[in-house]
mmCIF file of C-alpha atoms in Angstrom:
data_model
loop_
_atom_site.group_PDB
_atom_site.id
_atom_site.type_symbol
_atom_site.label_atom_id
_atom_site.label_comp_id
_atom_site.label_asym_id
_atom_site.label_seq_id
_atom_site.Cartn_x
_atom_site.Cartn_y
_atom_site.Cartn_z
ATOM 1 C CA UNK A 1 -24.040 -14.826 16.531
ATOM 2 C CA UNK A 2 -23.231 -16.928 13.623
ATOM 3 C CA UNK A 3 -26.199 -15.118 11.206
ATOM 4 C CA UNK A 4 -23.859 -11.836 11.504
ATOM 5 C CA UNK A 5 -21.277 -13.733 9.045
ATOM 6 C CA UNK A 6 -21.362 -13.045 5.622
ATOM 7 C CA UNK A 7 -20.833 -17.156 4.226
ATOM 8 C CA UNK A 8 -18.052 -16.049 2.337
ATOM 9 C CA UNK A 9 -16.166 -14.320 5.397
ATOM 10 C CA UNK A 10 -16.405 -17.393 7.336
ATOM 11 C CA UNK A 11 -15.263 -19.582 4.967
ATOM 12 C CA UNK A 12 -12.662 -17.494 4.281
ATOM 13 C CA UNK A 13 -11.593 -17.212 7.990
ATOM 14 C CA UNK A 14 -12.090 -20.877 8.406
ATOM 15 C CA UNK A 15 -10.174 -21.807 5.464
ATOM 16 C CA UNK A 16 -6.875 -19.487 6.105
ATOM 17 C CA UNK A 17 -6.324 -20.538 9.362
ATOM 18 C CA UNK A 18 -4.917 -23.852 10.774
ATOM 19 C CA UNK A 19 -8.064 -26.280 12.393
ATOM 20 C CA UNK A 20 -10.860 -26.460 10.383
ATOM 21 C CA UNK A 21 -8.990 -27.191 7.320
ATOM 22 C CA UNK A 22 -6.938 -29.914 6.003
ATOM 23 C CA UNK A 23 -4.982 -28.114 3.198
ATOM 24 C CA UNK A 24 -1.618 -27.415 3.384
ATOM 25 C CA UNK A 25 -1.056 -23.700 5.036
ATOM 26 C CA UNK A 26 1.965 -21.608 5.347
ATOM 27 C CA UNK A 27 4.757 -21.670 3.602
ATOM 28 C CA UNK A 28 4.846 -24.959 1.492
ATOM 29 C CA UNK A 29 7.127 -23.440 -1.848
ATOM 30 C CA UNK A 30 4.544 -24.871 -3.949
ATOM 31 C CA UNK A 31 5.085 -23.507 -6.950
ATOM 32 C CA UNK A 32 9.233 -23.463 -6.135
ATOM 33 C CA UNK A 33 10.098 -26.202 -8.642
ATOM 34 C CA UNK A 34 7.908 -25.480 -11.547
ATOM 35 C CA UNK A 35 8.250 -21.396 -11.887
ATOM 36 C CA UNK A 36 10.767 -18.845 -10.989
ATOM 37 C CA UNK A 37 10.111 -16.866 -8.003
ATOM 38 C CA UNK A 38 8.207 -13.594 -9.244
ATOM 39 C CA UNK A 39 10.852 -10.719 -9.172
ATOM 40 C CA UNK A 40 10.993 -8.968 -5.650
ATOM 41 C CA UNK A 41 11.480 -5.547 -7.680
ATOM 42 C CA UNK A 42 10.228 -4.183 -10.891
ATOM 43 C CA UNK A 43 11.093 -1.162 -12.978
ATOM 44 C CA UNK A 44 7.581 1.046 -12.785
ATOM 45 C CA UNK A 45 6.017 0.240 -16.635
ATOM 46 C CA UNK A 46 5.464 3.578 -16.752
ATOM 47 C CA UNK A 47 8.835 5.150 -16.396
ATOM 48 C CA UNK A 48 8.828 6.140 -20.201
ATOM 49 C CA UNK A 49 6.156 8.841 -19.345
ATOM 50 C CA UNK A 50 8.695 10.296 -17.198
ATOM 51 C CA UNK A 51 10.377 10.091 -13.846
ATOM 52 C CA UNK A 52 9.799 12.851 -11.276
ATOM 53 C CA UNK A 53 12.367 12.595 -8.280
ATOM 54 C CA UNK A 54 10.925 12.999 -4.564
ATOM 55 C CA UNK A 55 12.675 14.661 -1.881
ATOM 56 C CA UNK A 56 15.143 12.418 0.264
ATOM 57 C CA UNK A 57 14.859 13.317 3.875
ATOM 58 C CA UNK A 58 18.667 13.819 5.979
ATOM 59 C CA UNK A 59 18.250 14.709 9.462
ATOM 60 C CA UNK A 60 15.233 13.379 11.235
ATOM 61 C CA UNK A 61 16.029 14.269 14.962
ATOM 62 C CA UNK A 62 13.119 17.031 14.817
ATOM 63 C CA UNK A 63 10.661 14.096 15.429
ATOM 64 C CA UNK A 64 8.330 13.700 18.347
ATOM 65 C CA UNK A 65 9.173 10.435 20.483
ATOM 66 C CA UNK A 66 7.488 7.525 19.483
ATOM 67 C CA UNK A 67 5.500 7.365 22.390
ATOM 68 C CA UNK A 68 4.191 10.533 21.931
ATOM 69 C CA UNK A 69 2.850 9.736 18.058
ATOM 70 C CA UNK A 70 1.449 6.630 19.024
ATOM 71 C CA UNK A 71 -0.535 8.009 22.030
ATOM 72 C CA UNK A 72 -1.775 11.288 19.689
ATOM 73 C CA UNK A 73 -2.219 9.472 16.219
ATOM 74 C CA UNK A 74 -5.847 10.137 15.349
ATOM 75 C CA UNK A 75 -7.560 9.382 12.213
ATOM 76 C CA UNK A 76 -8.242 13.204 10.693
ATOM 77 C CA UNK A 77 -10.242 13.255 7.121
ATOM 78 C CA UNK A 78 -11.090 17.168 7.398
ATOM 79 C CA UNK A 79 -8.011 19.246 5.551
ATOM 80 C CA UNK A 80 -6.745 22.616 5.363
ATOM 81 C CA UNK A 81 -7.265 24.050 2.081
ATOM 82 C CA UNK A 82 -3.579 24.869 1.959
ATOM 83 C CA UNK A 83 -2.160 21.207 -0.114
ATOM 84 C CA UNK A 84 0.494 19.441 1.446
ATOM 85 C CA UNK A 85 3.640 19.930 -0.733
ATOM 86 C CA UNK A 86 6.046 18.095 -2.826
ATOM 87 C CA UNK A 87 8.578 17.989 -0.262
ATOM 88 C CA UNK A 88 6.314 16.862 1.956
ATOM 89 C CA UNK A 89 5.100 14.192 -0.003
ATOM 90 C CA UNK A 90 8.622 12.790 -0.886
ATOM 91 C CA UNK A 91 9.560 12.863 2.596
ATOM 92 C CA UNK A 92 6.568 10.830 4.161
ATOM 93 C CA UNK A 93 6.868 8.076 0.608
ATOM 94 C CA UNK A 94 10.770 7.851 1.715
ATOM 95 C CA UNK A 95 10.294 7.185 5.088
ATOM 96 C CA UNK A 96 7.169 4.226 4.462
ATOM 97 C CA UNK A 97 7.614 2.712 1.242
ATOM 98 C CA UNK A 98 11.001 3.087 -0.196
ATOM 99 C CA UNK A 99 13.062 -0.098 -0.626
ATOM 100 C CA UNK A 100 16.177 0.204 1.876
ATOM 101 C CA UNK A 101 18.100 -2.959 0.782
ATOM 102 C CA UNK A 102 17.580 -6.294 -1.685
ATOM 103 C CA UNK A 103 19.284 -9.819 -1.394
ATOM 104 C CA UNK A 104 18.943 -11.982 -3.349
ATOM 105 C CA UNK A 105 20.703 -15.214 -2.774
ATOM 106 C CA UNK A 106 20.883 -18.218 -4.945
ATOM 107 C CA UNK A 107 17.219 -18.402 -6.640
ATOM 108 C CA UNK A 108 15.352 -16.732 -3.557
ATOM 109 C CA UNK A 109 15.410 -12.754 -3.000
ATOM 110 C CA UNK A 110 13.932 -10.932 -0.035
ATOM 111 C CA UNK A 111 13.693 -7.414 0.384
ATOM 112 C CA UNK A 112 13.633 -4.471 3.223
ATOM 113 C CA UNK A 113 11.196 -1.562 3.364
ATOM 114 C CA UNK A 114 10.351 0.460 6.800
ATOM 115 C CA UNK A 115 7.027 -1.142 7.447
ATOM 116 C CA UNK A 116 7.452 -4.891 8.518
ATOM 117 C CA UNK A 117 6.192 -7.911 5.686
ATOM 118 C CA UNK A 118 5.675 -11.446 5.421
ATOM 119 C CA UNK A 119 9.212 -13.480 4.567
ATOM 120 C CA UNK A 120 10.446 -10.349 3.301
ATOM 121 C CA UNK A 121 8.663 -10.461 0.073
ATOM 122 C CA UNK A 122 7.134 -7.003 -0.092
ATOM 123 C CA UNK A 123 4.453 -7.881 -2.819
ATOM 124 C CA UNK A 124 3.035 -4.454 -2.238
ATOM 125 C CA UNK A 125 2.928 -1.571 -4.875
ATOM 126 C CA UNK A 126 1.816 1.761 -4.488
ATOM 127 C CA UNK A 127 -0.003 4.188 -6.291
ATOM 128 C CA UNK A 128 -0.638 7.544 -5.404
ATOM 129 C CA UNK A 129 -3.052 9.901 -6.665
ATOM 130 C CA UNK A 130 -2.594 13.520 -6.331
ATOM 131 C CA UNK A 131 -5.590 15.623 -5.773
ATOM 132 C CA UNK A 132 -4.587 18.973 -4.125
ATOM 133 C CA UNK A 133 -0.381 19.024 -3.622
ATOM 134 C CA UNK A 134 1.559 22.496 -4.112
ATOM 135 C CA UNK A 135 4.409 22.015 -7.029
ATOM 136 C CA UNK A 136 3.225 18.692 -8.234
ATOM 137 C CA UNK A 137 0.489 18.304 -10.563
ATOM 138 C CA UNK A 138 -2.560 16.718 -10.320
ATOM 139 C CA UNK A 139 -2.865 13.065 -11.781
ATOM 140 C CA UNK A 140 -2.622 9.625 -11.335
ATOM 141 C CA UNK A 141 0.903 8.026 -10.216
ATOM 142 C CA UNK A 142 3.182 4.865 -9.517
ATOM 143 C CA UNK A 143 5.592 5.555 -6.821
ATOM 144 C CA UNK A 144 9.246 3.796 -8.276
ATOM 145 C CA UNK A 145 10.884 2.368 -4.455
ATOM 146 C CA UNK A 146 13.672 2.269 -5.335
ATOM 147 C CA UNK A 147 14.258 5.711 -7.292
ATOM 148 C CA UNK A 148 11.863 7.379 -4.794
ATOM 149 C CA UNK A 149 10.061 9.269 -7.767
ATOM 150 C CA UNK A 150 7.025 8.950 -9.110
ATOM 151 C CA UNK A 151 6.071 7.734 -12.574
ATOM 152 C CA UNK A 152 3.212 9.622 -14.035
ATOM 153 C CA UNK A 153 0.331 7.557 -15.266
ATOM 154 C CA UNK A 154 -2.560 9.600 -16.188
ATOM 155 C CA UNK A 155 -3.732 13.104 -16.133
ATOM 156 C CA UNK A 156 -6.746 13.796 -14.289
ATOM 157 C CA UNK A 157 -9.903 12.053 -15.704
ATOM 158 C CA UNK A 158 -13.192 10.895 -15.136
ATOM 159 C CA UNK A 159 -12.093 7.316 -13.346
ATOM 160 C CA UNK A 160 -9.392 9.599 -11.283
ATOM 161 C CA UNK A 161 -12.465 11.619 -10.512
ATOM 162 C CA UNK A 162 -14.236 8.617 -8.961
ATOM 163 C CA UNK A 163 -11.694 7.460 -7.283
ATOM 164 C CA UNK A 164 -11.511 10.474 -4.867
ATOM 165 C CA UNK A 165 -15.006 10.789 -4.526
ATOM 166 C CA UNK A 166 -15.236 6.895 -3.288
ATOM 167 C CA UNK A 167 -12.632 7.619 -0.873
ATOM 168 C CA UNK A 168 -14.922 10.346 0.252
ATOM 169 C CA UNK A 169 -17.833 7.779 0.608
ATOM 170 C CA UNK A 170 -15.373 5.416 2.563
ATOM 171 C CA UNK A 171 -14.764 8.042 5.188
ATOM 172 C CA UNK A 172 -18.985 8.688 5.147
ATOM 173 C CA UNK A 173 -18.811 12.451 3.640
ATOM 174 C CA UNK A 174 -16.442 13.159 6.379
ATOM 175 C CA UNK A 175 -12.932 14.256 4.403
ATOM 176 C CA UNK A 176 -11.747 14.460 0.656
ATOM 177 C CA UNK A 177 -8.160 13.489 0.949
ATOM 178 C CA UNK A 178 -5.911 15.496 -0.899
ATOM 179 C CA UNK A 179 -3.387 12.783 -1.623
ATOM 180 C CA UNK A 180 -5.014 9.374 -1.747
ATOM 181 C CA UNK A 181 -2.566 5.732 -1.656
ATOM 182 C CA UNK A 182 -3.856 3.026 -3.051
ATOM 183 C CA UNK A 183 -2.210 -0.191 -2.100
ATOM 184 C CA UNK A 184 -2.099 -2.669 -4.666
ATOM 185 C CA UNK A 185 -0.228 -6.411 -4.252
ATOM 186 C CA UNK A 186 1.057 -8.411 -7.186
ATOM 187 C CA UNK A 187 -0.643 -11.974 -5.696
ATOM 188 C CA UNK A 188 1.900 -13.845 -7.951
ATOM 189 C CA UNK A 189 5.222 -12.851 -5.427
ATOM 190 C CA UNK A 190 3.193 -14.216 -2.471
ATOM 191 C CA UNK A 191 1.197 -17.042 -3.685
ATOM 192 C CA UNK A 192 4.896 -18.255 -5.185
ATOM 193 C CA UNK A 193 5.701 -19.466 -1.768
ATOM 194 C CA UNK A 194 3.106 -19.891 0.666
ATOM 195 C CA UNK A 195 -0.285 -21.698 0.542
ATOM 196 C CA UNK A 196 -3.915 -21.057 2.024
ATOM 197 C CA UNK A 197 -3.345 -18.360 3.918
ATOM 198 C CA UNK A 198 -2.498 -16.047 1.511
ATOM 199 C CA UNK A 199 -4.808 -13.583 0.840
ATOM 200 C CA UNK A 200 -5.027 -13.310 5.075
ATOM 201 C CA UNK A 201 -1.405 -12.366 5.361
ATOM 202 C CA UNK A 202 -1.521 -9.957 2.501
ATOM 203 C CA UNK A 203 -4.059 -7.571 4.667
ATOM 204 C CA UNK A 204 -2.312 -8.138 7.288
ATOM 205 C CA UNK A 205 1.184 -6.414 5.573
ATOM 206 C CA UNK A 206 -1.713 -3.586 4.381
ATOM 207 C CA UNK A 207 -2.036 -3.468 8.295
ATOM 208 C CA UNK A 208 1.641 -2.741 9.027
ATOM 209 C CA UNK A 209 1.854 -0.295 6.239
ATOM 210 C CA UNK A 210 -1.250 1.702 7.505
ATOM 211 C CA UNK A 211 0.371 1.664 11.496
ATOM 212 C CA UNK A 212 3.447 2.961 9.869
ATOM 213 C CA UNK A 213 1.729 5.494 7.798
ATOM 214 C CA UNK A 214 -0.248 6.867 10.376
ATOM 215 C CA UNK A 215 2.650 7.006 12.861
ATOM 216 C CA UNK A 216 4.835 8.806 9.899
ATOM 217 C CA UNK A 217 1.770 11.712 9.719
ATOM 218 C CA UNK A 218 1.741 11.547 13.196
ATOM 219 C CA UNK A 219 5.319 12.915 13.659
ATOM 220 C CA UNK A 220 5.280 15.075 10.656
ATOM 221 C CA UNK A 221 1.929 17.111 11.580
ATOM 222 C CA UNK A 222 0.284 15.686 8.299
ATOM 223 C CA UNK A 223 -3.312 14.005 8.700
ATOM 224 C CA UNK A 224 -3.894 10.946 7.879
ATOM 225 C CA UNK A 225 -6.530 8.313 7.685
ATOM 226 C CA UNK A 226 -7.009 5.041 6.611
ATOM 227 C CA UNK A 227 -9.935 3.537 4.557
ATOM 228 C CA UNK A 228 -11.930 0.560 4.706
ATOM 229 C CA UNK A 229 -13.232 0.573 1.158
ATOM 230 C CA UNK A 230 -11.551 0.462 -2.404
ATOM 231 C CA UNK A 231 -13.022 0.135 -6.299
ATOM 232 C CA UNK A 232 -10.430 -2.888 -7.521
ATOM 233 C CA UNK A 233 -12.184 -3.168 -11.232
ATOM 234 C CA UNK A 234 -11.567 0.886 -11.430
ATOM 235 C CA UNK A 235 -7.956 0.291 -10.366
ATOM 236 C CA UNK A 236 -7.519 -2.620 -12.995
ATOM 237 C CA UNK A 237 -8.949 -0.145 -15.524
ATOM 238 C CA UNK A 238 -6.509 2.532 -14.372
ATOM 239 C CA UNK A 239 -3.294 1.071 -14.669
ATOM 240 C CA UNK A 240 -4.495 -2.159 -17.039
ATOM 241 C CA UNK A 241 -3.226 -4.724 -14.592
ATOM 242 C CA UNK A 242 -4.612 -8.033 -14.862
ATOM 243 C CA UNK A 243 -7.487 -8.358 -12.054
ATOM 244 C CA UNK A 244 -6.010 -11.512 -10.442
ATOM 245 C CA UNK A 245 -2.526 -10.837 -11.051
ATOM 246 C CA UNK A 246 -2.180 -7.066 -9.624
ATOM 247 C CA UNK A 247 -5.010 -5.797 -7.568
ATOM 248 C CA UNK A 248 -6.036 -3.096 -5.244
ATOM 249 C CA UNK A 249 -6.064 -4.409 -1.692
ATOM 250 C CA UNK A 250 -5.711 -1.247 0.385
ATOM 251 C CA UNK A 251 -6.399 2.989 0.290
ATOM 252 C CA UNK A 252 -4.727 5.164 2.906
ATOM 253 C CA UNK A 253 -5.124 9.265 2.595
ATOM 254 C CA UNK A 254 -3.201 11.933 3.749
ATOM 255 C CA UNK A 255 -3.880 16.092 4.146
ATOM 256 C CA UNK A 256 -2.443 18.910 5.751
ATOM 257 C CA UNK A 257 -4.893 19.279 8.920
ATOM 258 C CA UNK A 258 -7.155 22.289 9.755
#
């Protein structure tokens, strides 16, 4: 069974997990004494191309139990050619990514989104490229937390172009999403305090945020699915992030089903 690892894979399991390894893992502050902890929060660097607010959901008791959306939550990549809309949009982003609270106390800060994440750090940004979604138009986005709005990055182009069609490939032909997520992590906020195992508990929060995104669909009648597969050079050439500083780590897509 061991010839079905790729080397790298099980070095990289051995190596962020405790008994194989005699490096330091978990949360050892490392860097605590030499460099400020990484800010928790950012304002988007591209809020001077403009700042379009998302609708905040109110009332929420139309929901299905959550019983019910786990047991029916299904992966669907085939969508209605009717787009999602704006509201729409805003109110699945509010209730999965938006920043509910921030502490900060003394020279540590932790933060509180709806999806659960290691010590509270939240190292996860989100971009969200719109492909097919009535009353917003089409283009390459940062989603701004805490103002719930998006922050325009690019109009449609030829890297935008490639992006959805590699989400196509990652669901093999099946769906063409008509909003794609892209997941990004800035390393820095996470490597600040905790050693080895990293990288491991970064996927893991991706994990959390994809449960919570498919349950969200779930309950609002929106298909979703999850992908397997991302381009991180075309998302540091996208947004001009450093490639070991910000990268892409996850994709998630969502549609109005047929």
């Amino acid at each position: 069974q061991r010839r079905m690892w790729d080397f790298h894979e099980l070095v990289y399991h051995s190596r962020s997990r405790l008994g194989r390894s005699g490096f330091r893992v978990g949360a050892t502050w490392e860097f605590r004494d030499e460099i400020p902890q990484p800010p928790i929060l950012r304002d988007s660097p591209w809020r001077d191309n403009g700042v379009l607010p998302l609708y905040r959901p109110t009332v929420l008791s139309r929901d299905m139990p959550l019983f019910e959306a786990m047991e029916t939550r299904r992966s669907v990549r085939a969508y209605s050619p009717a787009p999602i809309t704006a509201w729409e949009l805003g109110e699945f982003l509010y209730r999965t990514m938006r920043v509910r609270a921030h502490v900060k106390s003394g020279d540590y800060e932790v933060a509180s989104r709806p999806y659960p994440n290691g010590g509270g750090i939240y190292e996860q940004e989100l971009y969200v490229t719109v492909e097919a979604c009535a009353d917003l138009p089409r283009g390459f986005y940062h989603y701004d937390p805490v103002a719930h709005a998006l922050c325009p990055i690019s109009p449609p182009d030829a890297d935008m172009s490639m992006l959805i069609e590699e989400a196509v490939s990652a669901t093999a032909g099946l769906g063409r999403p008509q909003i794609l997520f892209t997941i990004a992590s800035r390393f820095g906020g996470f490597n600040w305090k905790y050693s080895a195992m990293c990288y491991a508990a970064q996927l893991k929060n991706v994990g959390a945020i994809y449960q919570t995104m498919y349950l969200v669909a779930t309950a609002m009648g929106l298909g979703a699915c999850g992908l397997g597969l991302g381009n991180a050079d075309r998302f540091a050439r996208m947004t001009g992030h450093d490639y070991a500083t910000e990268g892409s780590i996850g994709e998630f897509m969502i549609g109005r089903p047929l």
